Tab-separated table of C-alpha atoms in Angstrom:
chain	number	residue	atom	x	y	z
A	1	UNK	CA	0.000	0.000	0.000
A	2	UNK	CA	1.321	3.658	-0.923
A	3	UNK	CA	1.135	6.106	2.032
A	4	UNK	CA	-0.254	9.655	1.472
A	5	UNK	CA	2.671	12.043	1.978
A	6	UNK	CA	0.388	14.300	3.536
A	7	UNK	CA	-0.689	12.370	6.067
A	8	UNK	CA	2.726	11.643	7.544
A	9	UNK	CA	3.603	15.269	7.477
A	10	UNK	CA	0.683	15.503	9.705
A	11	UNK	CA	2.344	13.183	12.157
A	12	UNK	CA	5.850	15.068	11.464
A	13	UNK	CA	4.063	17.917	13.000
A	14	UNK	CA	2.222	15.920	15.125
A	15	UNK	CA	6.431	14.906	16.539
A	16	UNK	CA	7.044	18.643	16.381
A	17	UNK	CA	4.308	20.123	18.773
A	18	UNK	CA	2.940	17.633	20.384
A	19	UNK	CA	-1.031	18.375	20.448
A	20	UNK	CA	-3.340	17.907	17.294
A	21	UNK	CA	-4.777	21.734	18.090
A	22	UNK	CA	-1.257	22.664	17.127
A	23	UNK	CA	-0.908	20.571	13.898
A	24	UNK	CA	-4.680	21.591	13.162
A	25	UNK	CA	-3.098	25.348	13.528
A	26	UNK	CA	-0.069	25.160	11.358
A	27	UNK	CA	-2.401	22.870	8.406
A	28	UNK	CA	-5.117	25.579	8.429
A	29	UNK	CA	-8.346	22.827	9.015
A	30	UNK	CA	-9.768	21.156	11.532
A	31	UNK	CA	-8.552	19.159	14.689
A	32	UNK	CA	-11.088	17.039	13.930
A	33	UNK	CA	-9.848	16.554	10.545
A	34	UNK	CA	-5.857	16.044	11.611
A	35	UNK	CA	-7.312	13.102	14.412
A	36	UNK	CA	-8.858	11.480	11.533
A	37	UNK	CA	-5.942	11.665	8.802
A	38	UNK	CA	-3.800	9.933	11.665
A	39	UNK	CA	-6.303	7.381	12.681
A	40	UNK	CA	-6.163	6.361	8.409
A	41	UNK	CA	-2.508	6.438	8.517
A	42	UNK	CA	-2.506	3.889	11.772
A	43	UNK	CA	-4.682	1.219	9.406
A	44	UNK	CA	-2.485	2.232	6.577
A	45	UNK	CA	0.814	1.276	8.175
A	46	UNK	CA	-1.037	-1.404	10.349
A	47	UNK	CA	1.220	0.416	13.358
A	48	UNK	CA	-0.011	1.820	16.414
A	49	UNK	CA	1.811	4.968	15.870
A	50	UNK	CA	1.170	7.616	19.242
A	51	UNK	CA	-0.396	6.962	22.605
A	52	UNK	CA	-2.246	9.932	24.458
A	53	UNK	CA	-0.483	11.545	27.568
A	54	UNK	CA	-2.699	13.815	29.142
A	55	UNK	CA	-2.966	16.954	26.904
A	56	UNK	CA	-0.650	15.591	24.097
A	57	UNK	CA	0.247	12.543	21.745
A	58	UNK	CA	3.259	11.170	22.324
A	59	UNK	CA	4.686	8.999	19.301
A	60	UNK	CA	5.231	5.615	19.906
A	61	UNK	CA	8.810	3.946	18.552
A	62	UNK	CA	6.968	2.978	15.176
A	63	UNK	CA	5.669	6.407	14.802
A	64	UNK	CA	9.413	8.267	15.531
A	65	UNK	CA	10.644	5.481	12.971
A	66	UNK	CA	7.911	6.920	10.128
A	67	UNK	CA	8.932	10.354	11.170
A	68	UNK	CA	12.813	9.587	10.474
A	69	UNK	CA	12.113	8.538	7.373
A	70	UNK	CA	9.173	11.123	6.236
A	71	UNK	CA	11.328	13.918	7.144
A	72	UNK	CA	13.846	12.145	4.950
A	73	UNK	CA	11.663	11.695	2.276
A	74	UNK	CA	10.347	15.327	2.357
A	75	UNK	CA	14.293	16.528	2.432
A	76	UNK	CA	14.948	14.471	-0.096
A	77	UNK	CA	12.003	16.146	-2.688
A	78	UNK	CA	12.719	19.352	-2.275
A	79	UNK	CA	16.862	18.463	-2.955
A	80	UNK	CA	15.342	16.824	-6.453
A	81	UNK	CA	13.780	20.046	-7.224
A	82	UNK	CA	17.234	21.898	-6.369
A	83	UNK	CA	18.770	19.396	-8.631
A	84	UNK	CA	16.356	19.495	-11.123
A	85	UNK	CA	17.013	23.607	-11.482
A	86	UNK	CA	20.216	23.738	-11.165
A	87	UNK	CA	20.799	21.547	-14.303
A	88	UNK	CA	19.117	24.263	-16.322
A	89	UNK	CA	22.162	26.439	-16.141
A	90	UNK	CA	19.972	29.597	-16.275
A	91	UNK	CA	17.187	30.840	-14.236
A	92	UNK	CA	13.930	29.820	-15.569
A	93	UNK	CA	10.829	28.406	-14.524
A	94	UNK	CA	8.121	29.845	-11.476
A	95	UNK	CA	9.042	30.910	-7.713
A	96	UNK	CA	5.885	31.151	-5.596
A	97	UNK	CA	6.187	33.509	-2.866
A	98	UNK	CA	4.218	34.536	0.195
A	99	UNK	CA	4.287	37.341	1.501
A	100	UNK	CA	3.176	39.762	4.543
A	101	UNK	CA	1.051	42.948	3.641
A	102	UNK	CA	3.658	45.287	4.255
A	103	UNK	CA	6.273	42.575	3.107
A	104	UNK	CA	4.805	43.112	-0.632
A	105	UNK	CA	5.506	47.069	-0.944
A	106	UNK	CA	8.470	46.653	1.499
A	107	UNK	CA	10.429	43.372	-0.578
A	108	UNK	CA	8.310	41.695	-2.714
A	109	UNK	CA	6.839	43.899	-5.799
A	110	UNK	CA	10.977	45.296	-5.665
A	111	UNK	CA	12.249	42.254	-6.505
A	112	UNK	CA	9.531	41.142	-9.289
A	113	UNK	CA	10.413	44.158	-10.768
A	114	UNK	CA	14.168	43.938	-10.767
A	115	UNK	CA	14.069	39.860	-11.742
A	116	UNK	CA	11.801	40.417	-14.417
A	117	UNK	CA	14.768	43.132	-15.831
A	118	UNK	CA	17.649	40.786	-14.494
A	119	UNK	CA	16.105	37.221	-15.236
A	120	UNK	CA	13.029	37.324	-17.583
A	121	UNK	CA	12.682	33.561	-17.929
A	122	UNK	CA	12.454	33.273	-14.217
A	123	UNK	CA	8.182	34.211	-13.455
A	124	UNK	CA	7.551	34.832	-9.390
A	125	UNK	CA	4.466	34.825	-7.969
A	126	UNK	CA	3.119	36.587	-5.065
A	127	UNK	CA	0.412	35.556	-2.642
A	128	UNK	CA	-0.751	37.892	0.321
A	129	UNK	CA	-1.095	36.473	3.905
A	130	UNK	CA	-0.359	36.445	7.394
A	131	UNK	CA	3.467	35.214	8.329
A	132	UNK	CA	1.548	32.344	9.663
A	133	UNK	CA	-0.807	31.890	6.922
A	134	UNK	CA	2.736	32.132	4.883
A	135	UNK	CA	4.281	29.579	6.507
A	136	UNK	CA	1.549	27.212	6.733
A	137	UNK	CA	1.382	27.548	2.566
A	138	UNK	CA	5.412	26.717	2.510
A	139	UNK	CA	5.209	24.054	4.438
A	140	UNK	CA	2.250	22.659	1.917
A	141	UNK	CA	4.051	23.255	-1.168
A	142	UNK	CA	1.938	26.027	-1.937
A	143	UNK	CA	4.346	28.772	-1.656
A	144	UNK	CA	8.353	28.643	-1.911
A	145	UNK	CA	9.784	31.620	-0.246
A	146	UNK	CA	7.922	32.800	2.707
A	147	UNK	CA	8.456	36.930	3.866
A	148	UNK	CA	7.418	36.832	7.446
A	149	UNK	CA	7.832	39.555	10.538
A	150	UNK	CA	8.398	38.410	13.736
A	151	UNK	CA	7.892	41.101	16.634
A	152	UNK	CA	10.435	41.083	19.217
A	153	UNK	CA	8.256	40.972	22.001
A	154	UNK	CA	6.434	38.043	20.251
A	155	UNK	CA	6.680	34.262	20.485
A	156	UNK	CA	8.611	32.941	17.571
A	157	UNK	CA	6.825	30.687	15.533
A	158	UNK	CA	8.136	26.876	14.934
A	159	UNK	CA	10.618	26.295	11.710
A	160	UNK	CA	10.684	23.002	12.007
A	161	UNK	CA	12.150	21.792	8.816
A	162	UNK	CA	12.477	25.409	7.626
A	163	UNK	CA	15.161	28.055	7.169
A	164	UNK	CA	15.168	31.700	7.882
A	165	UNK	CA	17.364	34.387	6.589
A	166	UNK	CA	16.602	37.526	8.794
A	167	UNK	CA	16.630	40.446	6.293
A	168	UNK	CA	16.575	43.403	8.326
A	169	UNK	CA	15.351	44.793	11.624
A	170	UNK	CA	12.960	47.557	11.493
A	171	UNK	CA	12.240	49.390	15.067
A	172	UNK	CA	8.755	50.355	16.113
A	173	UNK	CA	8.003	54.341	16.180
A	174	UNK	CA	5.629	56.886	17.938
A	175	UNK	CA	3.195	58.575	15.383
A	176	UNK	CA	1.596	61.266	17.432
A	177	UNK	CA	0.008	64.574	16.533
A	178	UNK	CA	2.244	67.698	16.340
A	179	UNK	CA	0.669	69.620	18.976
A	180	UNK	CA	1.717	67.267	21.474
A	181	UNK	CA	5.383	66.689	20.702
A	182	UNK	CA	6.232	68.967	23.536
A	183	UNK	CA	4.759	67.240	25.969
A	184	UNK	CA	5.623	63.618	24.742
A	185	UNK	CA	9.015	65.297	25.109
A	186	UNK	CA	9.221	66.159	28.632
A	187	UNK	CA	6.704	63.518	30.144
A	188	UNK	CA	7.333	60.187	28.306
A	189	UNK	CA	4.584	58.252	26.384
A	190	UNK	CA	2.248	58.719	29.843
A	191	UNK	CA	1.712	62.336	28.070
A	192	UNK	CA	-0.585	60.081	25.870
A	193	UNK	CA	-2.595	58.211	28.793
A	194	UNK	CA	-5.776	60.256	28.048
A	195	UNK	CA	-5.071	60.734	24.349
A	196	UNK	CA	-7.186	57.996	21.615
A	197	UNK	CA	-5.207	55.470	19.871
A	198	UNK	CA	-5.148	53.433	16.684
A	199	UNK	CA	-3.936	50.197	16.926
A	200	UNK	CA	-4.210	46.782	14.725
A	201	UNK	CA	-6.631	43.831	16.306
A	202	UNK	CA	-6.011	42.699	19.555
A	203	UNK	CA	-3.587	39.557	18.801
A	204	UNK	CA	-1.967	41.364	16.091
A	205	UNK	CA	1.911	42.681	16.600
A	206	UNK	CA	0.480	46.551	16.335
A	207	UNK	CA	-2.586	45.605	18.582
A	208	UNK	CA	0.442	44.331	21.302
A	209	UNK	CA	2.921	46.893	20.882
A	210	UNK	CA	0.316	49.432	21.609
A	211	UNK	CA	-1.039	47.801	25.215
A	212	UNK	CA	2.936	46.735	25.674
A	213	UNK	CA	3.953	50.332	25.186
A	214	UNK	CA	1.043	51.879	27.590
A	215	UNK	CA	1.655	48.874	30.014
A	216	UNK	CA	5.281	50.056	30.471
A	217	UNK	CA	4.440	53.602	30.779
A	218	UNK	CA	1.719	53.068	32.984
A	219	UNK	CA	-1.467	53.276	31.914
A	220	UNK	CA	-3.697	51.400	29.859
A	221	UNK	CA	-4.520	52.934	25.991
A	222	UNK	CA	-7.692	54.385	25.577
A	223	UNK	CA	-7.620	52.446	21.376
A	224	UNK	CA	-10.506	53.871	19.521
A	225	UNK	CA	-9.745	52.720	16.056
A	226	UNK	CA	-8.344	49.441	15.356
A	227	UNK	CA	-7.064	48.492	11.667
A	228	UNK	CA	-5.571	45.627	9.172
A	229	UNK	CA	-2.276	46.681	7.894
A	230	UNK	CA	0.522	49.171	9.227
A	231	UNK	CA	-0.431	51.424	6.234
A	232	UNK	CA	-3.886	51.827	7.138
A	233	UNK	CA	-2.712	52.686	10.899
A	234	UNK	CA	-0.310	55.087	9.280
A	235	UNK	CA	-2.938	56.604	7.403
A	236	UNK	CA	-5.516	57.471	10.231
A	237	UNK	CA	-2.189	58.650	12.374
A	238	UNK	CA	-1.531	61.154	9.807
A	239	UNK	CA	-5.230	63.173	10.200
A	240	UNK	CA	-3.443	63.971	13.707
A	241	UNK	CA	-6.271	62.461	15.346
A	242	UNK	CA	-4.860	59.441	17.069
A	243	UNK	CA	-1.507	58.106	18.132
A	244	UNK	CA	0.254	55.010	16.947
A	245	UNK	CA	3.209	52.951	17.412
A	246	UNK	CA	4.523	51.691	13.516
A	247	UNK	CA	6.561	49.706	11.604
A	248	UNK	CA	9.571	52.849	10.594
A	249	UNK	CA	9.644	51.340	7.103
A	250	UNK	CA	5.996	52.235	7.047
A	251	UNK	CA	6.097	55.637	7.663
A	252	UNK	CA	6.133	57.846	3.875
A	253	UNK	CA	8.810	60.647	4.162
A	254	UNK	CA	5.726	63.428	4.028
A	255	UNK	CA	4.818	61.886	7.476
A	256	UNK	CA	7.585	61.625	9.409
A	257	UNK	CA	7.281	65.100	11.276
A	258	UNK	CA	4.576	62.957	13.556
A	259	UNK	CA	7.164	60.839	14.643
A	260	UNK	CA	8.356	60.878	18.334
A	261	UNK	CA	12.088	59.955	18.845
A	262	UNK	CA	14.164	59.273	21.751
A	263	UNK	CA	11.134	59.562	24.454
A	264	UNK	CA	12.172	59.175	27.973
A	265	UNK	CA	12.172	55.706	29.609
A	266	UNK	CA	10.453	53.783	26.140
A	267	UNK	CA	11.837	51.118	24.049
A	268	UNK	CA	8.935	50.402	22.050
A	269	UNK	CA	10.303	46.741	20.606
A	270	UNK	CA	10.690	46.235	16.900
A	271	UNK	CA	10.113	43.327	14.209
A	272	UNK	CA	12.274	41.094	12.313
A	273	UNK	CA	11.673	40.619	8.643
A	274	UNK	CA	12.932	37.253	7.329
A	275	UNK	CA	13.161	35.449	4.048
A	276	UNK	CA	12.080	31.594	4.742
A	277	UNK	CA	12.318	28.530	2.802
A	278	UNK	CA	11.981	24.293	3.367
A	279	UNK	CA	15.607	23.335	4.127
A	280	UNK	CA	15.769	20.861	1.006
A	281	UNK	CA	15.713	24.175	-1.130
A	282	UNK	CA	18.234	26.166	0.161
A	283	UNK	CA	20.917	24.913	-2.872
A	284	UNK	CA	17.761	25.803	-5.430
A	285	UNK	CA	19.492	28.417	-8.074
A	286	UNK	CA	16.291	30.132	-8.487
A	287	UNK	CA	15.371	30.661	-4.933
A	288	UNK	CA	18.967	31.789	-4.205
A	289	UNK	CA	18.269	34.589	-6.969
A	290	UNK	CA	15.243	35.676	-5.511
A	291	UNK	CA	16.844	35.594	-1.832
A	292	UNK	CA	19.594	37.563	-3.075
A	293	UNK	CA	17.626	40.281	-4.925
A	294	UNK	CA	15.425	40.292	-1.385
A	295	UNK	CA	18.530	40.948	0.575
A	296	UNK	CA	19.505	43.682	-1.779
A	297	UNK	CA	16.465	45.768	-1.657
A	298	UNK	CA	16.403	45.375	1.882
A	299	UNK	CA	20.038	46.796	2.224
A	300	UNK	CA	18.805	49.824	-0.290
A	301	UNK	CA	15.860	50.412	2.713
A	302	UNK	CA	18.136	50.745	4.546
A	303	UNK	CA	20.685	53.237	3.452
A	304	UNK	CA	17.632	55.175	2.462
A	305	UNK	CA	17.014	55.590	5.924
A	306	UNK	CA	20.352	56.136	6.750
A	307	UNK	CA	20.901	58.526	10.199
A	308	UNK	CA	17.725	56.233	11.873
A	309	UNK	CA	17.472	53.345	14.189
A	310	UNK	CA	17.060	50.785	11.394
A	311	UNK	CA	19.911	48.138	10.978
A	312	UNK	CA	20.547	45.085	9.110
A	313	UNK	CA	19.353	41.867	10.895
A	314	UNK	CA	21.814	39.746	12.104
């Protein structure tokens, strides 16, 4: 009997975080769903292949034996794709990648634009999402470079059988209106305790750094307006009525007169942009291009910013 590949990459995960919630997380469906694509895969092997312990499902020695050799397997696809496009001598051929929101204007539409100049038989794709969502589709096969941001102040998500190039680090900023500079200036952020706020959705990194910021000041934010995206947050913070705490990359050069530096007592955190890939396609030619032409535009962000907090991640 064949096995479906997809169903031991649920139990790869399964080895990896240890609760079918978790897998059900990373997979995007159901738990419901993940318990029953591991009970098939029992009758398929004819193995008993984890035993419940409490909260979590604890692999048995058959099941840490399939997961040695899936992970092998997996590895060993992705190094036949590498192969594969390295023997064309040229780039050429399609590079999926997903990306966060800001990661498109920020990386992703740059690069497009300078590969489809520099390598016009290579095509790249680009799919919107979440870092999660983005990782979730690379681990599927959906997506083959994954842009992701990573807060500092946030848990770092799982790369289990991934690899991540950090491309830069981008601090977090005060947008604030201009008539209240002064006093920002000589009482900290708690100048803003009974000022509005707009903020991203409560679990989101802006929604976080917002209560995080207030927290350490304080007082808790009064957030009125809460928004997708760091350009929509940077939008509202620009009619002056509402402070925010940004992404510096995000902030257009005709707005940066609302930004607070060097407050008293605040380190507002910052966020980690990375370029991620499945470990079997590091050696791929094509991805290496794309990584590449990522890492330069990210450098050329930088020095365009040159004099601010921003540095190179390392």
């Amino acid at each position: 009997m064949m096995l479906d590949l997809r169903r031991m990459m649920l139990l790869c995960d399964l080895a990896e975080l240890g609760t079918v919630t978790a897998v059900a997380e990373r997979r995007g469906i159901t738990s419901s769903a993940v318990s029953q694509q591991l009970r098939v895969l029992e009758k398929e092997t004819g193995a008993i292949l984890f035993r419940r312990d409490g909260r979590t499902l604890g692999l048995t020695r058959s099941g840490r034996v399939l997961v040695e050799h899936v992970r092998r397997v997996l590895g060993a696809v992705d190094e036949a794709i590498s192969a594969v496009a390295a023997t064309a001598g040229t780039a050429s051929g399609q590079i999926a990648i997903a990306a966060f929101n800001m990661g498109i204007p920020m990386l992703a539409a740059p690069a497009v634009q300078r590969l489809s100049v520099e390598e016009p038989d290579l095509r790249v794709e680009i799919q919107q999402a979440t870092s999660a969502a983005s990782l979730r589709l690379l681990r599927q096969g959906e997506a083959d470079i994954a842009i992701t941001c990573r807060y500092d102040f946030s848990a770092q998500d799982s790369l289990g059988g991934l690899a991540g190039e950090p491309l830069l680090f981008e601090p977090l900023v005060l947008m604030a209106p201009t008539q209240l500079h002064l006093r920002l200036r000589r009482r900290g952020l708690a100048a803003l305790a009974d000022e509005p706020w707009v903020a991203g959705p409560r679990d989101s990194g802006l929604g976080l750094a917002v209560m995080r910021a207030g927290r350490a000041a304080g007082f808790t934010p009064q957030i009125k307006h809460r928004l997708i995206g760091a350009q929509n947050i940077c939008d509202l913070a620009a009619t002056e009525v509402a402070s925010a705490v940004v992404p510096r990359l995000c902030v257009p050069p005709h707005l940066e007169g609302l930004i607070v530096d060097d407050l008293p007592g605040t380190d507002l955190g910052g966020r980690t942009v990375s370029a991620v890939v499945r470990e079997g396609r590091q050696r791929d030619p094509n991805i290496a291009l794309v990584t590449r032409a990522l890492r330069t535009i990210a450098a050329d962000a930088l020095r365009a910013l040159r004099g601010t907090r921003l540095g190179l991640a390392s």
